[in-house]
Each structure stands twice: as C-alpha cells, then as structure tokens.
C-alpha cells in the first residue's frame, strides 16, 4: 500500500468535524500528505407565487442561484478559517463545496478526486449526529469504498501501537493488512487481537493460527492477544485498556442483509465505546 497522500475531511462546523480536522492534520504530518476539506450545501429551492395573489407557487431560479452563491461565499470563508486554525500551512489542500447532500454528493466527489483516506468526526455515543439525514461517518463507511478514520473525541493520535481485531476468517481484509504493513514501516507495533467467544476453543488452539496469519502477512513488529470473553466488544476493550493503542483497525461489511448504515456491526459498537480513533475498511 502506498503512503496516505490525500486525506479528505467533511466539515459541517460541529465540534465533531473539528476533531476530524485535527486528527487529519496529524496523519498528514506523519505521511507528508495533503488535507482536503469538503462541505455539503444541500439544495434549498426558493419558492414564490406565480402571480401576485395567486396560491400556486413556482421555483424562482434566479433568486435560488443568488442565494446559493451567497451561501457558498459564506461557507468558503468559514472553511478557510477552520483550515487556518487547525491545519499546518504546508498541509492545506483543496476546498470543495458540493451543492448536494452527503449521501449522494460524496460518491460524485470521490469519482472526480483521488482520496486515500477519509477522516471524519463522529459522536462517541448512541446519540449520533443527525446532520445530512444520518451519521456522516456511518454513511461514508458504507458508501465510499475508501478507508474511513472515525474520530469520536480528538486527542493526540499516536501511531506507536496499533490494534487490529481479527476473527481469522478466510475473508481477509487485504487492504487492512496493507495498512498494517504501512504503519509498521512508519514505526508502529501491530497488536493482533482475537476474542474467543466460545468455550470449544482455548488459547492453545488459536495461537498457532494467529501466528501463521501474522507470518503470512510478513509483519515483523507485532504482539498477539487472545482474549476469552463472550462479548467481542468487551474483549477488544480489555486489550485497549491494557495497551492504550493510538489507533484501532477494523473491517466492516457491505451486505444489504446486514447493513442499516452498519447498525449493530462490531465496528460501530467499538466506535461508540472508545475515544481511540478507529480506521474502518469495508470488506
């Protein structure tokens, strides 16, 4: 996997999006990349009477265009202010203002520009952001096909210790393991975590499989953690509390039978339980 050179941060001027911008600044510093920002400006038609005193209405396109232009100028100033406050000058990339909702506008934008990582602030509790008709981070993880770094509460992002949760399934999240190798090349120790939720297996059964997996991935600087716990999230959080990683890597799925903006997925639950940034890769 090539270095992360282009990061994209959606900004809606909430404290959550500011947290994402701060985290992106640290990642871009580490990987010598550029941070681009995007704001979605949904279409709001201006409706006026067709004739004076007439109850019928029509969209006044001229007024609409003038209103949109004023809003774009206002948003552009605010975005530049955010970038000046939270981004190092040499890391500042492009500013995008998209006249659409995040749900449909993000896909169109990603068709036009090259992005290696999306960095998005999200609430760390069940009371999710309802901007753009749903949680920003959840929609991007589902739709973009690009790794998404979810930051629930900004703190210094350390890449010295990175945790990756694995279930040893045959459906390997290849790009996540590429990310492991990339982070290892930048000095990280990779902590592989398996949560044993069944009494049918013990550590002696799992450890050889974990060791074989790490060997196949050609990761040299690593630790293996096997936790017996009936709850996967609880097991992962025990390791998080023990080693205090600076980043958690997880996979999630895009299957219509499984998804409701990945509600109920393990990745979503971990994001809600921790303030550690979680990088999610779609399988």
mmCIF file of N, CA and C in Angstrom, residues 158-238:
data_model
loop_
_atom_site.group_PDB
_atom_site.id
_atom_site.type_symbol
_atom_site.label_atom_id
_atom_site.label_comp_id
_atom_site.label_asym_id
_atom_site.label_seq_id
_atom_site.Cartn_x
_atom_site.Cartn_y
_atom_site.Cartn_z
ATOM 1 N N UNK A 158 -1.426 8.862 18.304
ATOM 2 C CA UNK A 158 -0.131 8.193 18.317
ATOM 3 C C UNK A 158 -0.212 6.931 17.471
ATOM 4 N N UNK A 159 0.798 6.717 16.650
ATOM 5 C CA UNK A 159 0.841 5.527 15.813
ATOM 6 C C UNK A 159 1.916 4.560 16.292
ATOM 7 N N UNK A 160 2.319 4.677 17.558
ATOM 8 C CA UNK A 160 3.322 3.757 18.094
ATOM 9 C C UNK A 160 2.743 2.356 18.272
ATOM 10 N N UNK A 161 1.495 2.273 18.729
ATOM 11 C CA UNK A 161 0.828 0.990 18.940
ATOM 12 C C UNK A 161 -0.510 1.000 18.213
ATOM 13 N N UNK A 162 -0.691 0.029 17.333
ATOM 14 C CA UNK A 162 -1.900 -0.070 16.517
ATOM 15 C C UNK A 162 -2.548 -1.427 16.774
ATOM 16 N N UNK A 163 -3.846 -1.419 17.059
ATOM 17 C CA UNK A 163 -4.585 -2.656 17.342
ATOM 18 C C UNK A 163 -5.437 -3.024 16.140
ATOM 19 N N UNK A 164 -5.387 -4.297 15.747
ATOM 20 C CA UNK A 164 -6.277 -4.778 14.696
ATOM 21 C C UNK A 164 -7.022 -5.995 15.217
ATOM 22 N N UNK A 165 -8.342 -5.943 15.140
ATOM 23 C CA UNK A 165 -9.178 -7.062 15.570
ATOM 24 C C UNK A 165 -9.364 -8.003 14.400
ATOM 25 N N UNK A 166 -9.112 -9.290 14.607
ATOM 26 C CA UNK A 166 -9.247 -10.268 13.541
ATOM 27 C C UNK A 166 -9.997 -11.492 14.049
ATOM 28 N N UNK A 167 -10.837 -12.051 13.188
ATOM 29 C CA UNK A 167 -11.589 -13.255 13.560
ATOM 30 C C UNK A 167 -11.053 -14.495 12.853
ATOM 31 N N UNK A 168 -9.904 -14.340 12.176
ATOM 32 C CA UNK A 168 -9.255 -15.458 11.478
ATOM 33 C C UNK A 168 -10.122 -16.036 10.374
ATOM 34 N N UNK A 169 -11.053 -15.257 9.862
ATOM 35 C CA UNK A 169 -11.919 -15.750 8.791
ATOM 36 C C UNK A 169 -11.131 -15.854 7.499
ATOM 37 N N UNK A 170 -11.666 -16.648 6.563
ATOM 38 C CA UNK A 170 -10.996 -16.782 5.272
ATOM 39 C C UNK A 170 -11.191 -15.550 4.402
ATOM 40 N N UNK A 171 -12.164 -14.693 4.786
ATOM 41 C CA UNK A 171 -12.412 -13.463 4.029
ATOM 42 C C UNK A 171 -11.499 -12.378 4.584
ATOM 43 N N UNK A 172 -10.282 -12.371 4.092
ATOM 44 C CA UNK A 172 -9.273 -11.489 4.668
ATOM 45 C C UNK A 172 -9.456 -10.051 4.186
ATOM 46 N N UNK A 173 -9.416 -9.086 5.085
ATOM 47 C CA UNK A 173 -9.487 -7.673 4.689
ATOM 48 C C UNK A 173 -8.123 -7.212 4.184
ATOM 49 N N UNK A 174 -7.828 -7.529 2.936
ATOM 50 C CA UNK A 174 -6.484 -7.337 2.383
ATOM 51 C C UNK A 174 -5.965 -5.923 2.586
ATOM 52 N N UNK A 175 -6.813 -4.938 2.315
ATOM 53 C CA UNK A 175 -6.341 -3.554 2.412
ATOM 54 C C UNK A 175 -6.055 -3.156 3.852
ATOM 55 N N UNK A 176 -6.755 -3.780 4.807
ATOM 56 C CA UNK A 176 -6.446 -3.514 6.211
ATOM 57 C C UNK A 176 -5.057 -4.038 6.552
ATOM 58 N N UNK A 177 -4.721 -5.202 6.039
ATOM 59 C CA UNK A 177 -3.399 -5.750 6.313
ATOM 60 C C UNK A 177 -2.326 -4.941 5.589
ATOM 61 N N UNK A 178 -2.669 -4.414 4.410
ATOM 62 C CA UNK A 178 -1.753 -3.481 3.746
ATOM 63 C C UNK A 178 -1.506 -2.264 4.638
ATOM 64 N N UNK A 179 -2.575 -1.802 5.291
ATOM 65 C CA UNK A 179 -2.437 -0.669 6.195
ATOM 66 C C UNK A 179 -1.530 -1.030 7.375
ATOM 67 N N UNK A 180 -1.647 -2.260 7.879
ATOM 68 C CA UNK A 180 -0.758 -2.716 8.962
ATOM 69 C C UNK A 180 0.702 -2.607 8.546
ATOM 70 N N UNK A 181 0.997 -3.093 7.348
ATOM 71 C CA UNK A 181 2.386 -3.051 6.875
ATOM 72 C C UNK A 181 2.860 -1.617 6.696
ATOM 73 N N UNK A 182 1.973 -0.766 6.190
ATOM 74 C CA UNK A 182 2.320 0.643 6.016
ATOM 75 C C UNK A 182 2.641 1.288 7.356
ATOM 76 N N UNK A 183 1.786 1.049 8.362
ATOM 77 C CA UNK A 183 2.003 1.643 9.676
ATOM 78 C C UNK A 183 3.248 1.067 10.338
ATOM 79 N N UNK A 184 3.491 -0.226 10.132
ATOM 80 C CA UNK A 184 4.710 -0.830 10.674
ATOM 81 C C UNK A 184 5.945 -0.162 10.074
ATOM 82 N N UNK A 185 5.900 0.122 8.782
ATOM 83 C CA UNK A 185 7.022 0.794 8.126
ATOM 84 C C UNK A 185 7.271 2.187 8.700
ATOM 85 N N UNK A 186 6.234 2.744 9.320
ATOM 86 C CA UNK A 186 6.364 4.056 9.949
ATOM 87 C C UNK A 186 6.572 3.943 11.463
ATOM 88 N N UNK A 187 6.995 2.758 11.914
ATOM 89 C CA UNK A 187 7.414 2.609 13.298
ATOM 90 C C UNK A 187 6.395 2.036 14.262
ATOM 91 N N UNK A 188 5.240 1.588 13.783
ATOM 92 C CA UNK A 188 4.196 1.100 14.684
ATOM 93 C C UNK A 188 4.424 -0.360 15.070
ATOM 94 N N UNK A 189 4.032 -0.692 16.300
ATOM 95 C CA UNK A 189 3.907 -2.081 16.724
ATOM 96 C C UNK A 189 2.457 -2.496 16.481
ATOM 97 N N UNK A 190 2.242 -3.608 15.765
ATOM 98 C CA UNK A 190 0.894 -4.052 15.416
ATOM 99 C C UNK A 190 0.429 -5.099 16.433
ATOM 100 N N UNK A 191 -0.663 -4.827 17.089
ATOM 101 C CA UNK A 191 -1.231 -5.741 18.079
ATOM 102 C C UNK A 191 -2.425 -6.467 17.460
ATOM 103 N N UNK A 192 -2.283 -7.765 17.224
ATOM 104 C CA UNK A 192 -3.359 -8.576 16.667
ATOM 105 C C UNK A 192 -4.206 -9.121 17.817
ATOM 106 N N UNK A 193 -5.520 -8.882 17.750
ATOM 107 C CA UNK A 193 -6.412 -9.277 18.834
ATOM 108 C C UNK A 193 -7.462 -10.243 18.301
ATOM 109 N N UNK A 194 -7.602 -11.370 18.984
ATOM 110 C CA UNK A 194 -8.682 -12.299 18.689
ATOM 111 C C UNK A 194 -9.478 -12.521 19.964
ATOM 112 N N UNK A 195 -10.784 -12.324 19.872
ATOM 113 C CA UNK A 195 -11.652 -12.543 21.021
ATOM 114 C C UNK A 195 -12.303 -13.915 20.878
ATOM 115 N N UNK A 196 -11.972 -14.803 21.785
ATOM 116 C CA UNK A 196 -12.509 -16.167 21.776
ATOM 117 C C UNK A 196 -13.838 -16.152 22.525
ATOM 118 N N UNK A 197 -14.928 -16.252 21.781
ATOM 119 C CA UNK A 197 -16.262 -16.167 22.401
ATOM 120 C C UNK A 197 -16.876 -17.531 22.672
ATOM 121 N N UNK A 198 -16.136 -18.589 22.405
ATOM 122 C CA UNK A 198 -16.680 -19.934 22.595
ATOM 123 C C UNK A 198 -15.839 -20.721 23.578
ATOM 124 N N UNK A 199 -16.465 -21.618 24.292
ATOM 125 C CA UNK A 199 -15.749 -22.485 25.225
ATOM 126 C C UNK A 199 -15.174 -23.718 24.526
ATOM 127 N N UNK A 200 -15.431 -23.835 23.226
ATOM 128 C CA UNK A 200 -14.947 -25.003 22.481
ATOM 129 C C UNK A 200 -13.471 -24.885 22.129
ATOM 130 N N UNK A 201 -12.947 -23.646 22.149
ATOM 131 C CA UNK A 201 -11.551 -23.409 21.809
ATOM 132 C C UNK A 201 -10.830 -22.804 23.003
ATOM 133 N N UNK A 202 -9.516 -22.977 23.026
ATOM 134 C CA UNK A 202 -8.718 -22.302 24.040
ATOM 135 C C UNK A 202 -7.529 -21.641 23.362
ATOM 136 N N UNK A 203 -6.700 -20.973 24.144
ATOM 137 C CA UNK A 203 -5.585 -20.224 23.562
ATOM 138 C C UNK A 203 -4.644 -21.132 22.787
ATOM 139 N N UNK A 204 -4.464 -22.365 23.263
ATOM 140 C CA UNK A 204 -3.573 -23.303 22.578
ATOM 141 C C UNK A 204 -4.084 -23.651 21.181
ATOM 142 N N UNK A 205 -5.401 -23.594 20.988
ATOM 143 C CA UNK A 205 -5.986 -23.871 19.668
ATOM 144 C C UNK A 205 -5.820 -22.673 18.723
ATOM 145 N N UNK A 206 -5.942 -21.469 19.279
ATOM 146 C CA UNK A 206 -5.988 -20.258 18.464
ATOM 147 C C UNK A 206 -4.605 -19.715 18.146
ATOM 148 N N UNK A 207 -3.669 -19.807 19.099
ATOM 149 C CA UNK A 207 -2.363 -19.172 18.932
ATOM 150 C C UNK A 207 -1.618 -19.614 17.671
ATOM 151 N N UNK A 208 -1.580 -20.929 17.339
ATOM 152 C CA UNK A 208 -0.885 -21.318 16.095
ATOM 153 C C UNK A 208 -1.489 -20.677 14.847
ATOM 154 N N UNK A 209 -2.822 -20.551 14.824
ATOM 155 C CA UNK A 209 -3.480 -19.931 13.673
ATOM 156 C C UNK A 209 -3.140 -18.444 13.590
ATOM 157 N N UNK A 210 -3.140 -17.780 14.732
ATOM 158 C CA UNK A 210 -2.774 -16.358 14.764
ATOM 159 C C UNK A 210 -1.326 -16.163 14.314
ATOM 160 N N UNK A 211 -0.445 -17.012 14.803
ATOM 161 C CA UNK A 211 0.971 -16.908 14.448
ATOM 162 C C UNK A 211 1.180 -17.140 12.959
ATOM 163 N N UNK A 212 0.445 -18.108 12.395
ATOM 164 C CA UNK A 212 0.559 -18.392 10.964
ATOM 165 C C UNK A 212 0.058 -17.213 10.134
ATOM 166 N N UNK A 213 -1.021 -16.604 10.620
ATOM 167 C CA UNK A 213 -1.569 -15.449 9.913
ATOM 168 C C UNK A 213 -0.568 -14.302 9.882
ATOM 169 N N UNK A 214 0.028 -13.999 11.028
ATOM 170 C CA UNK A 214 0.993 -12.893 11.097
ATOM 171 C C UNK A 214 2.210 -13.189 10.236
ATOM 172 N N UNK A 215 2.646 -14.440 10.247
ATOM 173 C CA UNK A 215 3.793 -14.828 9.427
ATOM 174 C C UNK A 215 3.482 -14.633 7.946
ATOM 175 N N UNK A 216 2.256 -15.017 7.547
ATOM 176 C CA UNK A 216 1.854 -14.875 6.143
ATOM 177 C C UNK A 216 1.790 -13.411 5.729
ATOM 178 N N UNK A 217 1.450 -12.556 6.671
ATOM 179 C CA UNK A 217 1.356 -11.125 6.376
ATOM 180 C C UNK A 217 2.705 -10.439 6.343
ATOM 181 N N UNK A 218 3.743 -11.149 6.792
ATOM 182 C CA UNK A 218 5.114 -10.619 6.816
ATOM 183 C C UNK A 218 5.226 -9.392 7.717
ATOM 184 N N UNK A 219 4.478 -9.444 8.840
ATOM 185 C CA UNK A 219 4.595 -8.406 9.864
ATOM 186 C C UNK A 219 5.674 -8.851 10.849
ATOM 187 N N UNK A 220 6.635 -7.984 11.118
ATOM 188 C CA UNK A 220 7.748 -8.346 11.986
ATOM 189 C C UNK A 220 7.586 -7.804 13.411
ATOM 190 N N UNK A 221 7.099 -6.571 13.523
ATOM 191 C CA UNK A 221 6.980 -5.936 14.834
ATOM 192 C C UNK A 221 5.536 -6.075 15.304
ATOM 193 N N UNK A 222 5.253 -7.116 16.082
ATOM 194 C CA UNK A 222 3.862 -7.406 16.426
ATOM 195 C C UNK A 222 3.749 -8.015 17.818
ATOM 196 N N UNK A 223 2.528 -8.029 18.316
ATOM 197 C CA UNK A 223 2.156 -8.751 19.529
ATOM 198 C C UNK A 223 0.822 -9.447 19.243
ATOM 199 N N UNK A 224 0.596 -10.602 19.861
ATOM 200 C CA UNK A 224 -0.658 -11.324 19.699
ATOM 201 C C UNK A 224 -1.384 -11.350 21.033
ATOM 202 N N UNK A 225 -2.679 -11.005 21.006
ATOM 203 C CA UNK A 225 -3.511 -11.002 22.214
ATOM 204 C C UNK A 225 -4.725 -11.880 21.961
ATOM 205 N N UNK A 226 -4.896 -12.897 22.777
ATOM 206 C CA UNK A 226 -6.073 -13.766 22.681
ATOM 207 C C UNK A 226 -6.864 -13.603 23.972
ATOM 208 N N UNK A 227 -8.114 -13.168 23.831
ATOM 209 C CA UNK A 227 -8.947 -12.853 24.990
ATOM 210 C C UNK A 227 -10.176 -13.749 24.979
ATOM 211 N N UNK A 228 -10.444 -14.394 26.100
ATOM 212 C CA UNK A 228 -11.672 -15.186 26.229
ATOM 213 C C UNK A 228 -12.757 -14.300 26.830
ATOM 214 N N UNK A 229 -13.793 -14.061 26.051
ATOM 215 C CA UNK A 229 -14.878 -13.196 26.510
ATOM 216 C C UNK A 229 -16.103 -13.494 25.651
ATOM 217 N N UNK A 230 -17.263 -13.573 26.247
ATOM 218 C CA UNK A 230 -18.475 -13.855 25.491
ATOM 219 C C UNK A 230 -18.901 -12.682 24.615
ATOM 220 N N UNK A 231 -18.420 -11.491 24.948
ATOM 221 C CA UNK A 231 -18.733 -10.310 24.149
ATOM 222 C C UNK A 231 -17.512 -9.827 23.396
ATOM 223 N N UNK A 232 -17.605 -9.735 22.050
ATOM 224 C CA UNK A 232 -16.452 -9.319 21.255
ATOM 225 C C UNK A 232 -15.992 -7.909 21.606
ATOM 226 N N UNK A 233 -16.950 -6.999 21.765
ATOM 227 C CA UNK A 233 -16.586 -5.619 22.077
ATOM 228 C C UNK A 233 -15.885 -5.547 23.428
ATOM 229 N N UNK A 234 -16.423 -6.234 24.425
ATOM 230 C CA UNK A 234 -15.800 -6.235 25.752
ATOM 231 C C UNK A 234 -14.386 -6.793 25.697
ATOM 232 N N UNK A 235 -14.203 -7.845 24.900
ATOM 233 C CA UNK A 235 -12.870 -8.425 24.769
ATOM 234 C C UNK A 235 -11.891 -7.459 24.135
ATOM 235 N N UNK A 236 -12.331 -6.785 23.077
ATOM 236 C CA UNK A 236 -11.464 -5.799 22.418
ATOM 237 C C UNK A 236 -11.128 -4.662 23.371
ATOM 238 N N UNK A 237 -12.128 -4.189 24.114
ATOM 239 C CA UNK A 237 -11.915 -3.064 25.013
ATOM 240 C C UNK A 237 -10.959 -3.422 26.154
ATOM 241 N N UNK A 238 -10.933 -4.686 26.569
ATOM 242 C CA UNK A 238 -9.969 -5.102 27.593
ATOM 243 C C UNK A 238 -8.538 -4.903 27.101
#
